[in-house]
Amino acid sequence: MKIAVIGAGSAGLAALRHCTSGTYEIVCYEKTDQTGGTWVYREETGLDRYGLRIHTSMYKNLRTNLPKEVMGYPDYLVPDSPDSYLTRTQILEFLNSYCDHFNLRQYIRFLHNVELVEPSKVMVCNGHYFEPSVPNLKGQETFQGQQLHSHDYRVPDIFTDKIVVVLGAGPSGMDLALEISGKAKRVILSHHLKDPIGTIFPENVVQKPDIKEVTEHDVVFEDGSKEPVDVLFYCTGYKYSFPFLSEQCGIRVDSNMVTPLWKHLVSIENPTLALVGLPFYVCAFSMFDLQVRFLLQYWSGKKDFPSKANMLKEEAEELENRKKEGLGKKHFHLMGFKQAHYYDDLANTAGITPLPPVLTKLHNESSTRFLDDLVHYRESRYRIIDDYNFIQL
Ligand code: FAD
């Protein structure tokens, strides 16, 4: 059986790791010259020398927002070190060591950009933090200051002494508001959360509601207040994008919900096509591993896919349930506090080894600490003591 993997980031590497047992003929196409995907820092932004958009969204000073104890693969953990929250360089080193440990480099065709996929046995691992989502704001085109998306952000110095509106209070918006506050004159974190974020920000960071309107030099917020502004900094997330999938593959992106998919993973129209790594707010590398093991149970014939009607029904029911919780299509792939259920469902359905529950517990603990104390949460250090428990050191 021939399998192609698109992308040699952390998801593509997990795919390779499980397909190299000798049972499959495997090849991975990677458009850059390196493994590690978004963890490969590049100073330049925009287009690369081949005219392709720079893939990585990594910024220079990034430290992980999850402890290393939940950032490993189930069979290859991040090595012990004093800190729990690592630098981007340490994570990239870890991914390269995973690649070398399992001898995966031999299967990767670097500098191979996939342009078209017809239905065939393919694991799509192209990431989902490269196609910026930028809101339409009234008056945006008249604004005379700078506009930048976090995809193209690298270093805080560009904001020295500027008044910056950070749009969006997701993990990137929060982290970057903090990071640039060290250089910017004033940082205005604009978001539509019901209540102000409870964490203590540095003194030059204030919170405001959504933007109502932009003029040449000012921003008017929904509460009627108006501020002079130098930079609109969009930390407004990304769109799922699979520019290489032909229409026959049968995948649509509808309000940022990738559909029709069984278990956020398998194309219902062509179950030999799988999109690995779509769920977010997850223990990413472990989830990729689980998704790949799940897939191989079906592709190897050990398990049979349910009927198309049943897969569609399952997807529709999940969407319905999420809508009842106030989560629309845009948040269809959000896991967060639902992640344990998702992991257990994959493991139980395919009859494979589950992920240890401690991962989810520690992920949730870290997310809560992030919201409570943005400035200091990375000082915490953890140790996992068994499949169910961790301790804080
Ligand atoms: P990517 O890492 O994006 O890899 C995709 C690969 O596919 C790339 O190498 C790309 O070049 C290749 N590719 C794309 N299109 C093609 C094509 N057409 N042909 C060939 N190759 C192609 N997660 C955490 O767990 N903890 C964190 O602290 C954390 N911080 C983050 C900070 C930032 C700024 C960002 C952007 C993400 C962060 N994440 C974090 C999430 C991170 O994206 C995941 O951890 C994980 O790296 C995603 O891996 P991936 O393989 O799915 O995608």
mmCIF file of C-alpha atoms and ligand atoms in Angstrom, residues 6-12 29-32 34-39 55 57-59 62-66 71 95 112-115 125-130 172 238 243-244 276-277 282-285 288, ligand 1:
data_model
loop_
_atom_site.group_PDB
_atom_site.id
_atom_site.type_symbol
_atom_site.label_atom_id
_atom_site.label_comp_id
_atom_site.label_asym_id
_atom_site.label_seq_id
_atom_site.Cartn_x
_atom_site.Cartn_y
_atom_site.Cartn_z
ATOM 1 C CA ILE A 6 2.090 16.182 2.811
ATOM 2 C CA GLY A 7 4.257 18.237 5.166
ATOM 3 C CA ALA A 8 7.113 17.332 7.511
ATOM 4 C CA GLY A 9 6.036 19.351 10.537
ATOM 5 C CA SER A 10 5.258 17.634 13.821
ATOM 6 C CA ALA A 11 2.118 15.998 12.342
ATOM 7 C CA GLY A 12 3.853 14.750 9.198
ATOM 8 C CA TYR A 29 6.615 15.864 0.418
ATOM 9 C CA GLU A 30 7.866 18.957 2.258
ATOM 10 C CA LYS A 31 7.920 22.301 0.529
ATOM 11 C CA THR A 32 10.726 23.812 2.620
ATOM 12 C CA GLN A 34 13.693 21.480 6.778
ATOM 13 C CA THR A 35 11.585 19.419 9.160
ATOM 14 C CA GLY A 36 9.669 21.067 12.013
ATOM 15 C CA GLY A 37 7.060 23.141 10.145
ATOM 16 C CA THR A 38 5.959 26.194 12.047
ATOM 17 C CA TRP A 39 8.715 25.692 14.660
ATOM 18 C CA HIS A 55 4.974 29.049 6.013
ATOM 19 C CA SER A 57 4.382 31.984 11.993
ATOM 20 C CA MET A 58 7.077 31.595 14.624
ATOM 21 C CA TYR A 59 8.419 34.689 16.383
ATOM 22 C CA LEU A 62 8.478 32.557 21.572
ATOM 23 C CA ARG A 63 8.327 30.274 24.529
ATOM 24 C CA THR A 64 5.736 27.503 24.497
ATOM 25 C CA ASN A 65 2.379 28.139 26.111
ATOM 26 C CA LEU A 66 2.205 24.524 27.266
ATOM 27 C CA MET A 71 4.369 18.416 24.345
ATOM 28 C CA LEU A 95 11.373 17.495 16.591
ATOM 29 C CA HIS A 112 8.693 19.505 -2.973
ATOM 30 C CA ASN A 113 5.637 21.730 -2.900
ATOM 31 C CA VAL A 114 2.461 19.740 -3.463
ATOM 32 C CA GLU A 115 0.240 21.591 -5.916
ATOM 33 C CA CYS A 125 -0.303 17.405 7.387
ATOM 34 C CA ASN A 126 0.115 20.922 6.009
ATOM 35 C CA GLY A 127 -0.591 22.814 9.262
ATOM 36 C CA HIS A 128 -3.214 25.460 9.837
ATOM 37 C CA TYR A 129 -1.337 28.534 11.001
ATOM 38 C CA PHE A 130 -0.209 30.025 7.713
ATOM 39 C CA SER A 172 -1.326 34.696 20.369
ATOM 40 C CA TYR A 238 -5.898 31.695 10.711
ATOM 41 C CA PRO A 243 -5.091 24.875 -1.889
ATOM 42 C CA PHE A 244 -3.825 21.627 -3.431
ATOM 43 C CA VAL A 276 -4.220 15.159 10.345
ATOM 44 C CA GLY A 277 -3.969 17.833 13.036
ATOM 45 C CA VAL A 282 -5.001 20.128 22.158
ATOM 46 C CA CYS A 283 -1.894 18.212 23.212
ATOM 47 C CA ALA A 284 -0.799 18.527 19.622
ATOM 48 C CA PHE A 285 2.006 16.033 19.061
ATOM 49 C CA PHE A 288 -1.236 13.646 15.871
HETATM 50 P P1 FAD B 1 3.159 22.758 10.710
HETATM 51 O O1 FAD B 1 4.110 22.789 11.821
HETATM 52 O O2 FAD B 1 2.647 24.042 10.196
HETATM 53 O O3 FAD B 1 3.822 21.927 9.510
HETATM 54 C C1 FAD B 1 3.245 21.827 8.245
HETATM 55 C C2 FAD B 1 4.327 21.475 7.235
HETATM 56 O O4 FAD B 1 3.717 21.244 5.955
HETATM 57 C C3 FAD B 1 5.344 22.591 7.035
HETATM 58 O O5 FAD B 1 6.638 22.083 7.134
HETATM 59 C C4 FAD B 1 5.044 23.111 5.622
HETATM 60 O O6 FAD B 1 6.186 23.600 4.976
HETATM 61 C C5 FAD B 1 4.489 21.862 4.954
HETATM 62 N N1 FAD B 1 3.600 22.142 3.816
HETATM 63 C C6 FAD B 1 2.517 22.967 3.819
HETATM 64 N N2 FAD B 1 1.938 22.976 2.595
HETATM 65 C C7 FAD B 1 2.671 22.131 1.814
HETATM 66 C C8 FAD B 1 2.573 21.730 0.455
HETATM 67 N N3 FAD B 1 1.616 22.192 -0.350
HETATM 68 N N4 FAD B 1 3.490 20.863 -0.026
HETATM 69 C C9 FAD B 1 4.478 20.381 0.776
HETATM 70 N N5 FAD B 1 4.615 20.738 2.072
HETATM 71 C C10 FAD B 1 3.713 21.604 2.588
HETATM 72 N N6 FAD B 1 1.510 24.100 19.980
HETATM 73 C C11 FAD B 1 1.844 23.632 21.178
HETATM 74 O O7 FAD B 1 1.590 22.451 21.465
HETATM 75 N N7 FAD B 1 2.487 24.414 22.108
HETATM 76 C C12 FAD B 1 2.837 25.690 21.845
HETATM 77 O O8 FAD B 1 3.399 26.372 22.687
HETATM 78 C C13 FAD B 1 2.498 26.215 20.544
HETATM 79 N N8 FAD B 1 2.851 27.481 20.205
HETATM 80 C C14 FAD B 1 2.604 27.913 18.944
HETATM 81 C C15 FAD B 1 3.019 29.191 18.584
HETATM 82 C C16 FAD B 1 2.793 29.675 17.312
HETATM 83 C C17 FAD B 1 3.245 31.047 16.949
HETATM 84 C C18 FAD B 1 2.124 28.869 16.363
HETATM 85 C C19 FAD B 1 1.869 29.356 14.973
HETATM 86 C C20 FAD B 1 1.689 27.595 16.711
HETATM 87 C C21 FAD B 1 1.923 27.102 18.009
HETATM 88 N N9 FAD B 1 1.518 25.842 18.374
HETATM 89 C C22 FAD B 1 1.831 25.359 19.626
HETATM 90 C C23 FAD B 1 0.731 24.991 17.465
HETATM 91 C C24 FAD B 1 1.607 24.291 16.425
HETATM 92 O O9 FAD B 1 1.141 24.704 15.211
HETATM 93 C C25 FAD B 1 1.532 22.813 16.603
HETATM 94 O O10 FAD B 1 2.199 22.506 17.812
HETATM 95 C C26 FAD B 1 2.223 21.992 15.524
HETATM 96 O O11 FAD B 1 3.544 22.422 15.351
HETATM 97 C C27 FAD B 1 1.509 21.940 14.196
HETATM 98 O O12 FAD B 1 2.165 20.968 13.411
HETATM 99 P P2 FAD B 1 1.712 20.586 11.955
HETATM 100 O O13 FAD B 1 2.663 19.559 11.492
HETATM 101 O O14 FAD B 1 0.259 20.288 11.938
HETATM 102 O O15 FAD B 1 1.862 21.924 11.084
#
